[in-house]
JSON list of C-alpha atoms in Angstrom, two decimals:
[
{"chain": "A", "resi": 1, "resn": "UNK", "atom": "CA", "xyz": [83.74, 87.24, 136.28]},
{"chain": "A", "resi": 2, "resn": "UNK", "atom": "CA", "xyz": [85.70, 87.21, 139.54]},
{"chain": "A", "resi": 3, "resn": "UNK", "atom": "CA", "xyz": [83.72, 86.57, 142.69]},
{"chain": "A", "resi": 4, "resn": "UNK", "atom": "CA", "xyz": [84.95, 89.78, 144.27]},
{"chain": "A", "resi": 5, "resn": "UNK", "atom": "CA", "xyz": [83.72, 91.81, 141.26]},
{"chain": "A", "resi": 6, "resn": "UNK", "atom": "CA", "xyz": [80.33, 90.06, 141.61]},
{"chain": "A", "resi": 7, "resn": "UNK", "atom": "CA", "xyz": [80.20, 91.08, 145.29]},
{"chain": "A", "resi": 8, "resn": "UNK", "atom": "CA", "xyz": [81.10, 94.65, 144.39]},
{"chain": "A", "resi": 9, "resn": "UNK", "atom": "CA", "xyz": [78.39, 94.78, 141.70]},
{"chain": "A", "resi": 10, "resn": "UNK", "atom": "CA", "xyz": [75.86, 93.34, 144.18]},
{"chain": "A", "resi": 11, "resn": "UNK", "atom": "CA", "xyz": [76.81, 95.96, 146.75]},
{"chain": "A", "resi": 12, "resn": "UNK", "atom": "CA", "xyz": [76.44, 98.74, 144.15]},
{"chain": "A", "resi": 13, "resn": "UNK", "atom": "CA", "xyz": [73.06, 97.36, 143.21]},
{"chain": "A", "resi": 14, "resn": "UNK", "atom": "CA", "xyz": [72.17, 97.16, 146.93]},
{"chain": "A", "resi": 15, "resn": "UNK", "atom": "CA", "xyz": [73.11, 100.78, 147.53]},
{"chain": "A", "resi": 16, "resn": "UNK", "atom": "CA", "xyz": [71.21, 101.92, 144.45]},
{"chain": "A", "resi": 17, "resn": "UNK", "atom": "CA", "xyz": [68.09, 99.97, 145.39]},
{"chain": "A", "resi": 18, "resn": "UNK", "atom": "CA", "xyz": [68.16, 101.33, 148.94]},
{"chain": "A", "resi": 19, "resn": "UNK", "atom": "CA", "xyz": [68.57, 104.88, 147.61]},
{"chain": "A", "resi": 20, "resn": "UNK", "atom": "CA", "xyz": [65.56, 104.29, 145.34]},
{"chain": "A", "resi": 21, "resn": "UNK", "atom": "CA", "xyz": [63.68, 103.02, 148.36]},
{"chain": "A", "resi": 22, "resn": "UNK", "atom": "CA", "xyz": [64.69, 106.19, 150.21]},
{"chain": "A", "resi": 23, "resn": "UNK", "atom": "CA", "xyz": [63.27, 108.28, 147.34]},
{"chain": "A", "resi": 24, "resn": "UNK", "atom": "CA", "xyz": [60.05, 106.29, 147.57]},
{"chain": "A", "resi": 25, "resn": "UNK", "atom": "CA", "xyz": [59.60, 107.03, 151.26]},
{"chain": "A", "resi": 26, "resn": "UNK", "atom": "CA", "xyz": [60.46, 110.69, 150.87]},
{"chain": "A", "resi": 27, "resn": "UNK", "atom": "CA", "xyz": [57.79, 111.01, 148.16]},
{"chain": "A", "resi": 28, "resn": "UNK", "atom": "CA", "xyz": [55.29, 111.67, 150.97]},
{"chain": "A", "resi": 29, "resn": "UNK", "atom": "CA", "xyz": [57.01, 114.91, 152.02]},
{"chain": "A", "resi": 30, "resn": "UNK", "atom": "CA", "xyz": [55.58, 117.99, 150.41]},
{"chain": "A", "resi": 31, "resn": "UNK", "atom": "CA", "xyz": [58.79, 119.99, 150.23]},
{"chain": "A", "resi": 32, "resn": "UNK", "atom": "CA", "xyz": [60.52, 117.56, 147.86]},
{"chain": "A", "resi": 33, "resn": "UNK", "atom": "CA", "xyz": [59.98, 117.99, 144.12]},
{"chain": "A", "resi": 34, "resn": "UNK", "atom": "CA", "xyz": [59.08, 114.28, 143.76]},
{"chain": "A", "resi": 35, "resn": "UNK", "atom": "CA", "xyz": [56.13, 114.59, 146.13]},
{"chain": "A", "resi": 36, "resn": "UNK", "atom": "CA", "xyz": [53.24, 112.23, 145.31]},
{"chain": "A", "resi": 37, "resn": "UNK", "atom": "CA", "xyz": [49.92, 112.79, 147.03]},
{"chain": "A", "resi": 38, "resn": "UNK", "atom": "CA", "xyz": [47.91, 110.00, 148.69]},
{"chain": "A", "resi": 39, "resn": "UNK", "atom": "CA", "xyz": [50.91, 107.69, 149.14]},
{"chain": "A", "resi": 40, "resn": "UNK", "atom": "CA", "xyz": [50.74, 106.22, 145.62]},
{"chain": "A", "resi": 41, "resn": "UNK", "atom": "CA", "xyz": [54.53, 106.42, 145.63]},
{"chain": "A", "resi": 42, "resn": "UNK", "atom": "CA", "xyz": [54.60, 103.58, 148.11]},
{"chain": "A", "resi": 43, "resn": "UNK", "atom": "CA", "xyz": [53.76, 101.22, 145.23]},
{"chain": "A", "resi": 44, "resn": "UNK", "atom": "CA", "xyz": [57.40, 101.45, 144.26]},
{"chain": "A", "resi": 45, "resn": "UNK", "atom": "CA", "xyz": [58.24, 99.42, 147.36]},
{"chain": "A", "resi": 46, "resn": "UNK", "atom": "CA", "xyz": [56.65, 96.40, 145.61]},
{"chain": "A", "resi": 47, "resn": "UNK", "atom": "CA", "xyz": [59.31, 96.87, 142.92]},
{"chain": "A", "resi": 48, "resn": "UNK", "atom": "CA", "xyz": [62.31, 97.33, 145.23]},
{"chain": "A", "resi": 49, "resn": "UNK", "atom": "CA", "xyz": [61.41, 94.64, 147.80]},
{"chain": "A", "resi": 50, "resn": "UNK", "atom": "CA", "xyz": [61.80, 91.65, 145.42]},
{"chain": "A", "resi": 51, "resn": "UNK", "atom": "CA", "xyz": [65.08, 93.12, 144.16]},
{"chain": "A", "resi": 52, "resn": "UNK", "atom": "CA", "xyz": [66.33, 93.44, 147.72]},
{"chain": "A", "resi": 53, "resn": "UNK", "atom": "CA", "xyz": [65.26, 89.88, 148.58]},
{"chain": "A", "resi": 54, "resn": "UNK", "atom": "CA", "xyz": [67.04, 88.64, 145.47]},
{"chain": "A", "resi": 55, "resn": "UNK", "atom": "CA", "xyz": [70.20, 90.51, 146.51]},
{"chain": "A", "resi": 56, "resn": "UNK", "atom": "CA", "xyz": [69.90, 88.90, 149.95]},
{"chain": "A", "resi": 57, "resn": "UNK", "atom": "CA", "xyz": [69.88, 85.38, 148.48]},
{"chain": "A", "resi": 58, "resn": "UNK", "atom": "CA", "xyz": [72.91, 86.17, 146.29]},
{"chain": "A", "resi": 59, "resn": "UNK", "atom": "CA", "xyz": [74.80, 87.68, 149.25]},
{"chain": "A", "resi": 60, "resn": "UNK", "atom": "CA", "xyz": [73.86, 84.65, 151.33]},
{"chain": "A", "resi": 61, "resn": "UNK", "atom": "CA", "xyz": [75.56, 82.48, 148.73]},
{"chain": "A", "resi": 62, "resn": "UNK", "atom": "CA", "xyz": [78.67, 84.62, 148.87]},
{"chain": "A", "resi": 63, "resn": "UNK", "atom": "CA", "xyz": [78.54, 84.59, 152.69]},
{"chain": "A", "resi": 64, "resn": "UNK", "atom": "CA", "xyz": [78.84, 80.80, 152.61]},
{"chain": "A", "resi": 65, "resn": "UNK", "atom": "CA", "xyz": [82.05, 81.29, 150.58]},
{"chain": "A", "resi": 66, "resn": "UNK", "atom": "CA", "xyz": [83.15, 83.85, 153.21]},
{"chain": "A", "resi": 67, "resn": "UNK", "atom": "CA", "xyz": [83.30, 86.74, 150.74]},
{"chain": "A", "resi": 68, "resn": "UNK", "atom": "CA", "xyz": [80.82, 88.99, 152.63]},
{"chain": "A", "resi": 69, "resn": "UNK", "atom": "CA", "xyz": [80.11, 89.57, 156.32]},
{"chain": "A", "resi": 70, "resn": "UNK", "atom": "CA", "xyz": [76.88, 88.49, 157.92]},
{"chain": "A", "resi": 71, "resn": "UNK", "atom": "CA", "xyz": [75.91, 92.13, 158.48]},
{"chain": "A", "resi": 72, "resn": "UNK", "atom": "CA", "xyz": [76.29, 92.83, 154.78]},
{"chain": "A", "resi": 73, "resn": "UNK", "atom": "CA", "xyz": [74.23, 89.74, 154.05]},
{"chain": "A", "resi": 74, "resn": "UNK", "atom": "CA", "xyz": [71.29, 90.80, 156.29]},
{"chain": "A", "resi": 75, "resn": "UNK", "atom": "CA", "xyz": [70.98, 94.45, 155.17]},
{"chain": "A", "resi": 76, "resn": "UNK", "atom": "CA", "xyz": [68.78, 93.84, 152.11]},
{"chain": "A", "resi": 77, "resn": "UNK", "atom": "CA", "xyz": [66.43, 91.47, 153.89]},
{"chain": "A", "resi": 78, "resn": "UNK", "atom": "CA", "xyz": [66.10, 93.89, 156.78]},
{"chain": "A", "resi": 79, "resn": "UNK", "atom": "CA", "xyz": [65.34, 96.86, 154.52]},
{"chain": "A", "resi": 80, "resn": "UNK", "atom": "CA", "xyz": [62.86, 94.86, 152.39]},
{"chain": "A", "resi": 81, "resn": "UNK", "atom": "CA", "xyz": [61.01, 93.49, 155.43]},
{"chain": "A", "resi": 82, "resn": "UNK", "atom": "CA", "xyz": [60.78, 96.81, 157.26]},
{"chain": "A", "resi": 83, "resn": "UNK", "atom": "CA", "xyz": [59.73, 98.61, 154.06]},
{"chain": "A", "resi": 84, "resn": "UNK", "atom": "CA", "xyz": [56.93, 96.15, 153.44]},
{"chain": "A", "resi": 85, "resn": "UNK", "atom": "CA", "xyz": [55.77, 96.32, 157.03]},
{"chain": "A", "resi": 86, "resn": "UNK", "atom": "CA", "xyz": [55.68, 100.07, 156.91]},
{"chain": "A", "resi": 87, "resn": "UNK", "atom": "CA", "xyz": [53.76, 100.08, 153.60]},
{"chain": "A", "resi": 88, "resn": "UNK", "atom": "CA", "xyz": [51.12, 97.70, 154.96]},
{"chain": "A", "resi": 89, "resn": "UNK", "atom": "CA", "xyz": [50.58, 99.68, 158.15]},
{"chain": "A", "resi": 90, "resn": "UNK", "atom": "CA", "xyz": [48.45, 102.82, 158.22]},
{"chain": "A", "resi": 91, "resn": "UNK", "atom": "CA", "xyz": [50.41, 105.76, 156.89]},
{"chain": "A", "resi": 92, "resn": "UNK", "atom": "CA", "xyz": [51.63, 108.15, 159.57]},
{"chain": "A", "resi": 93, "resn": "UNK", "atom": "CA", "xyz": [54.42, 110.70, 159.63]},
{"chain": "A", "resi": 94, "resn": "UNK", "atom": "CA", "xyz": [56.20, 108.76, 162.35]},
{"chain": "A", "resi": 95, "resn": "UNK", "atom": "CA", "xyz": [56.35, 105.60, 160.26]},
{"chain": "A", "resi": 96, "resn": "UNK", "atom": "CA", "xyz": [57.58, 107.60, 157.31]},
{"chain": "A", "resi": 97, "resn": "UNK", "atom": "CA", "xyz": [60.42, 109.06, 159.42]},
{"chain": "A", "resi": 98, "resn": "UNK", "atom": "CA", "xyz": [61.26, 105.55, 160.72]},
{"chain": "A", "resi": 99, "resn": "UNK", "atom": "CA", "xyz": [61.47, 104.25, 157.16]},
{"chain": "A", "resi": 100, "resn": "UNK", "atom": "CA", "xyz": [63.72, 107.15, 156.13]},
{"chain": "A", "resi": 101, "resn": "UNK", "atom": "CA", "xyz": [66.05, 106.59, 159.09]},
{"chain": "A", "resi": 102, "resn": "UNK", "atom": "CA", "xyz": [66.28, 102.83, 158.44]},
{"chain": "A", "resi": 103, "resn": "UNK", "atom": "CA", "xyz": [66.97, 103.39, 154.72]},
{"chain": "A", "resi": 104, "resn": "UNK", "atom": "CA", "xyz": [69.56, 106.10, 155.38]},
{"chain": "A", "resi": 105, "resn": "UNK", "atom": "CA", "xyz": [71.40, 103.99, 157.96]},
{"chain": "A", "resi": 106, "resn": "UNK", "atom": "CA", "xyz": [71.30, 101.02, 155.60]},
{"chain": "A", "resi": 107, "resn": "UNK", "atom": "CA", "xyz": [72.77, 103.08, 152.75]},
{"chain": "A", "resi": 108, "resn": "UNK", "atom": "CA", "xyz": [75.67, 104.10, 155.01]},
{"chain": "A", "resi": 109, "resn": "UNK", "atom": "CA", "xyz": [76.28, 100.50, 156.10]},
{"chain": "A", "resi": 110, "resn": "UNK", "atom": "CA", "xyz": [76.08, 99.13, 152.57]},
{"chain": "A", "resi": 111, "resn": "UNK", "atom": "CA", "xyz": [78.38, 101.89, 151.27]},
{"chain": "A", "resi": 112, "resn": "UNK", "atom": "CA", "xyz": [80.80, 101.09, 154.08]},
{"chain": "A", "resi": 113, "resn": "UNK", "atom": "CA", "xyz": [80.94, 97.48, 152.97]},
{"chain": "A", "resi": 114, "resn": "UNK", "atom": "CA", "xyz": [81.23, 98.54, 149.34]},
{"chain": "A", "resi": 115, "resn": "UNK", "atom": "CA", "xyz": [84.20, 100.79, 149.88]},
{"chain": "A", "resi": 116, "resn": "UNK", "atom": "CA", "xyz": [85.97, 98.51, 152.41]},
{"chain": "A", "resi": 117, "resn": "UNK", "atom": "CA", "xyz": [85.74, 95.44, 150.25]},
{"chain": "A", "resi": 118, "resn": "UNK", "atom": "CA", "xyz": [89.26, 94.18, 150.96]},
{"chain": "A", "resi": 119, "resn": "UNK", "atom": "CA", "xyz": [88.64, 93.71, 154.68]},
{"chain": "A", "resi": 120, "resn": "UNK", "atom": "CA", "xyz": [91.18, 96.15, 156.00]},
{"chain": "A", "resi": 121, "resn": "UNK", "atom": "CA", "xyz": [94.17, 94.74, 154.18]},
{"chain": "A", "resi": 122, "resn": "UNK", "atom": "CA", "xyz": [96.48, 96.64, 151.89]},
{"chain": "A", "resi": 123, "resn": "UNK", "atom": "CA", "xyz": [97.56, 95.48, 148.45]},
{"chain": "A", "resi": 124, "resn": "UNK", "atom": "CA", "xyz": [100.30, 93.29, 149.89]},
{"chain": "A", "resi": 125, "resn": "UNK", "atom": "CA", "xyz": [97.96, 91.24, 152.12]},
{"chain": "A", "resi": 126, "resn": "UNK", "atom": "CA", "xyz": [99.19, 92.74, 155.42]},
{"chain": "A", "resi": 127, "resn": "UNK", "atom": "CA", "xyz": [96.70, 94.16, 157.85]},
{"chain": "A", "resi": 128, "resn": "UNK", "atom": "CA", "xyz": [96.87, 97.93, 158.39]},
{"chain": "A", "resi": 129, "resn": "UNK", "atom": "CA", "xyz": [96.65, 97.46, 162.11]},
{"chain": "A", "resi": 130, "resn": "UNK", "atom": "CA", "xyz": [99.91, 95.55, 162.52]},
{"chain": "A", "resi": 131, "resn": "UNK", "atom": "CA", "xyz": [102.90, 97.23, 164.01]},
{"chain": "A", "resi": 132, "resn": "UNK", "atom": "CA", "xyz": [105.29, 98.64, 161.35]},
{"chain": "A", "resi": 133, "resn": "UNK", "atom": "CA", "xyz": [108.48, 97.89, 163.35]}
]
Protein backbone atom coordinates (compact mmCIF):
# COMPACT_ATOMS: atom_id res chain seq x y z
CA UNK A 1 0.00 0.00 0.00
CA UNK A 2 1.22 3.50 -0.75
CA UNK A 3 2.53 5.53 2.16
CA UNK A 4 0.07 8.35 1.48
CA UNK A 5 -2.84 5.89 1.63
CA UNK A 6 -1.54 4.62 4.96
CA UNK A 7 -1.42 8.17 6.30
CA UNK A 8 -4.98 8.79 5.11
CA UNK A 9 -6.16 5.57 6.77
CA UNK A 10 -4.38 6.55 9.98
CA UNK A 11 -6.00 9.98 9.92
CA UNK A 12 -9.44 8.41 9.35
CA UNK A 13 -8.81 6.07 12.27
CA UNK A 14 -7.64 9.05 14.33
CA UNK A 15 -10.79 11.05 13.59
CA UNK A 16 -12.99 8.04 14.35
CA UNK A 17 -11.24 7.31 17.64
CA UNK A 18 -11.45 10.94 18.76
CA UNK A 19 -15.16 10.99 17.88
CA UNK A 20 -15.61 7.81 19.95
CA UNK A 21 -13.73 9.55 22.76
CA UNK A 22 -16.09 12.50 22.37
CA UNK A 23 -19.08 10.18 22.75
CA UNK A 24 -17.50 8.73 25.89
CA UNK A 25 -17.15 12.13 27.51
CA UNK A 26 -20.65 13.20 26.52
CA UNK A 27 -22.05 10.06 28.14
CA UNK A 28 -22.14 12.00 31.45
CA UNK A 29 -24.69 14.48 30.11
CA UNK A 30 -28.28 13.58 30.90
CA UNK A 31 -29.83 15.08 27.78
CA UNK A 32 -28.03 12.71 25.39
CA UNK A 33 -29.61 9.32 24.67
CA UNK A 34 -26.32 7.54 25.43
CA UNK A 35 -26.26 8.84 29.02
CA UNK A 36 -24.58 6.46 31.47
CA UNK A 37 -24.97 7.15 35.16
CA UNK A 38 -22.08 7.11 37.67
CA UNK A 39 -19.41 7.72 35.00
CA UNK A 40 -19.09 4.06 34.00
CA UNK A 41 -18.83 5.30 30.44
CA UNK A 42 -15.38 6.63 31.22
CA UNK A 43 -14.07 3.07 31.10
CA UNK A 44 -14.18 3.43 27.33
CA UNK A 45 -11.23 5.81 27.57
CA UNK A 46 -9.10 2.81 28.54
CA UNK A 47 -10.00 1.37 25.13
CA UNK A 48 -9.42 4.50 23.08
CA UNK A 49 -6.22 5.69 24.81
CA UNK A 50 -4.04 2.74 23.67
CA UNK A 51 -5.43 3.09 20.14
CA UNK A 52 -4.53 6.79 20.14
CA UNK A 53 -1.05 6.10 21.48
CA UNK A 54 -0.55 3.46 18.77
CA UNK A 55 -1.65 5.96 16.13
CA UNK A 56 0.84 8.45 17.60
CA UNK A 57 3.74 6.01 17.13
CA UNK A 58 2.70 5.25 13.56
CA UNK A 59 2.36 8.96 12.74
CA UNK A 60 5.74 9.58 14.35
CA UNK A 61 7.23 7.07 11.93
CA UNK A 62 5.59 8.87 9.00
CA UNK A 63 6.74 12.22 10.40
CA UNK A 64 10.34 11.04 10.12
CA UNK A 65 9.64 10.40 6.43
CA UNK A 66 8.13 13.91 6.20
CA UNK A 67 4.66 12.65 5.24
CA UNK A 68 2.82 14.29 8.16
CA UNK A 69 3.27 17.52 10.07
CA UNK A 70 4.41 17.65 13.67
CA UNK A 71 0.99 18.99 14.71
CA UNK A 72 -0.72 16.01 13.12
CA UNK A 73 1.74 13.73 14.85
CA UNK A 74 1.08 15.15 18.34
CA UNK A 75 -2.75 15.22 18.22
CA UNK A 76 -3.35 11.57 19.28
CA UNK A 77 -0.84 11.72 22.12
CA UNK A 78 -2.33 14.98 23.41
CA UNK A 79 -5.89 13.63 23.30
CA UNK A 80 -4.92 10.34 24.96
CA UNK A 81 -2.93 12.04 27.73
CA UNK A 82 -5.59 14.65 28.52
CA UNK A 83 -8.34 12.04 28.43
CA UNK A 84 -6.51 9.79 30.87
CA UNK A 85 -5.73 12.73 33.18
CA UNK A 86 -9.38 13.79 33.19
CA UNK A 87 -10.56 10.23 33.89
CA UNK A 88 -8.21 9.84 36.86
CA UNK A 89 -9.20 13.17 38.39
CA UNK A 90 -12.41 13.55 40.42
CA UNK A 91 -15.37 13.91 38.08
CA UNK A 92 -16.70 17.45 37.79
CA UNK A 93 -18.78 19.19 35.16
CA UNK A 94 -15.92 21.58 34.39
CA UNK A 95 -13.51 18.73 33.59
CA UNK A 96 -16.17 17.11 31.44
CA UNK A 97 -16.57 20.33 29.44
CA UNK A 98 -12.78 20.67 29.12
CA UNK A 99 -12.59 17.12 27.74
CA UNK A 100 -15.37 17.82 25.25
CA UNK A 101 -13.69 21.03 24.05
CA UNK A 102 -10.30 19.31 23.67
CA UNK A 103 -11.83 16.39 21.77
CA UNK A 104 -13.92 18.64 19.51
CA UNK A 105 -10.93 20.85 18.67
CA UNK A 106 -8.82 17.76 17.99
CA UNK A 107 -11.46 16.35 15.65
CA UNK A 108 -11.43 19.58 13.65
CA UNK A 109 -7.63 19.62 13.49
CA UNK A 110 -7.38 15.96 12.50
CA UNK A 111 -10.12 16.38 9.88
CA UNK A 112 -8.27 19.39 8.51
CA UNK A 113 -5.13 17.29 8.08
CA UNK A 114 -7.17 14.48 6.59
CA UNK A 115 -8.83 16.62 3.92
CA UNK A 116 -5.73 18.69 3.12
CA UNK A 117 -3.43 15.72 2.67
CA UNK A 118 -1.64 17.05 -0.41
CA UNK A 119 -0.15 20.04 1.45
CA UNK A 120 -1.80 22.81 -0.55
CA UNK A 121 -0.65 21.63 -3.98
CA UNK A 122 -2.88 20.93 -6.92
CA UNK A 123 -2.65 17.81 -9.08
CA UNK A 124 0.17 19.29 -11.16
CA UNK A 125 2.48 19.88 -8.20
CA UNK A 126 2.21 23.67 -8.26
CA UNK A 127 1.27 25.57 -5.16
CA UNK A 128 -2.13 27.27 -5.16
CA UNK A 129 -0.61 30.41 -3.70
CA UNK A 130 1.70 31.16 -6.63
CA UNK A 131 0.88 33.98 -8.98
CA UNK A 132 -0.93 32.81 -12.11
CA UNK A 133 0.73 35.35 -14.46
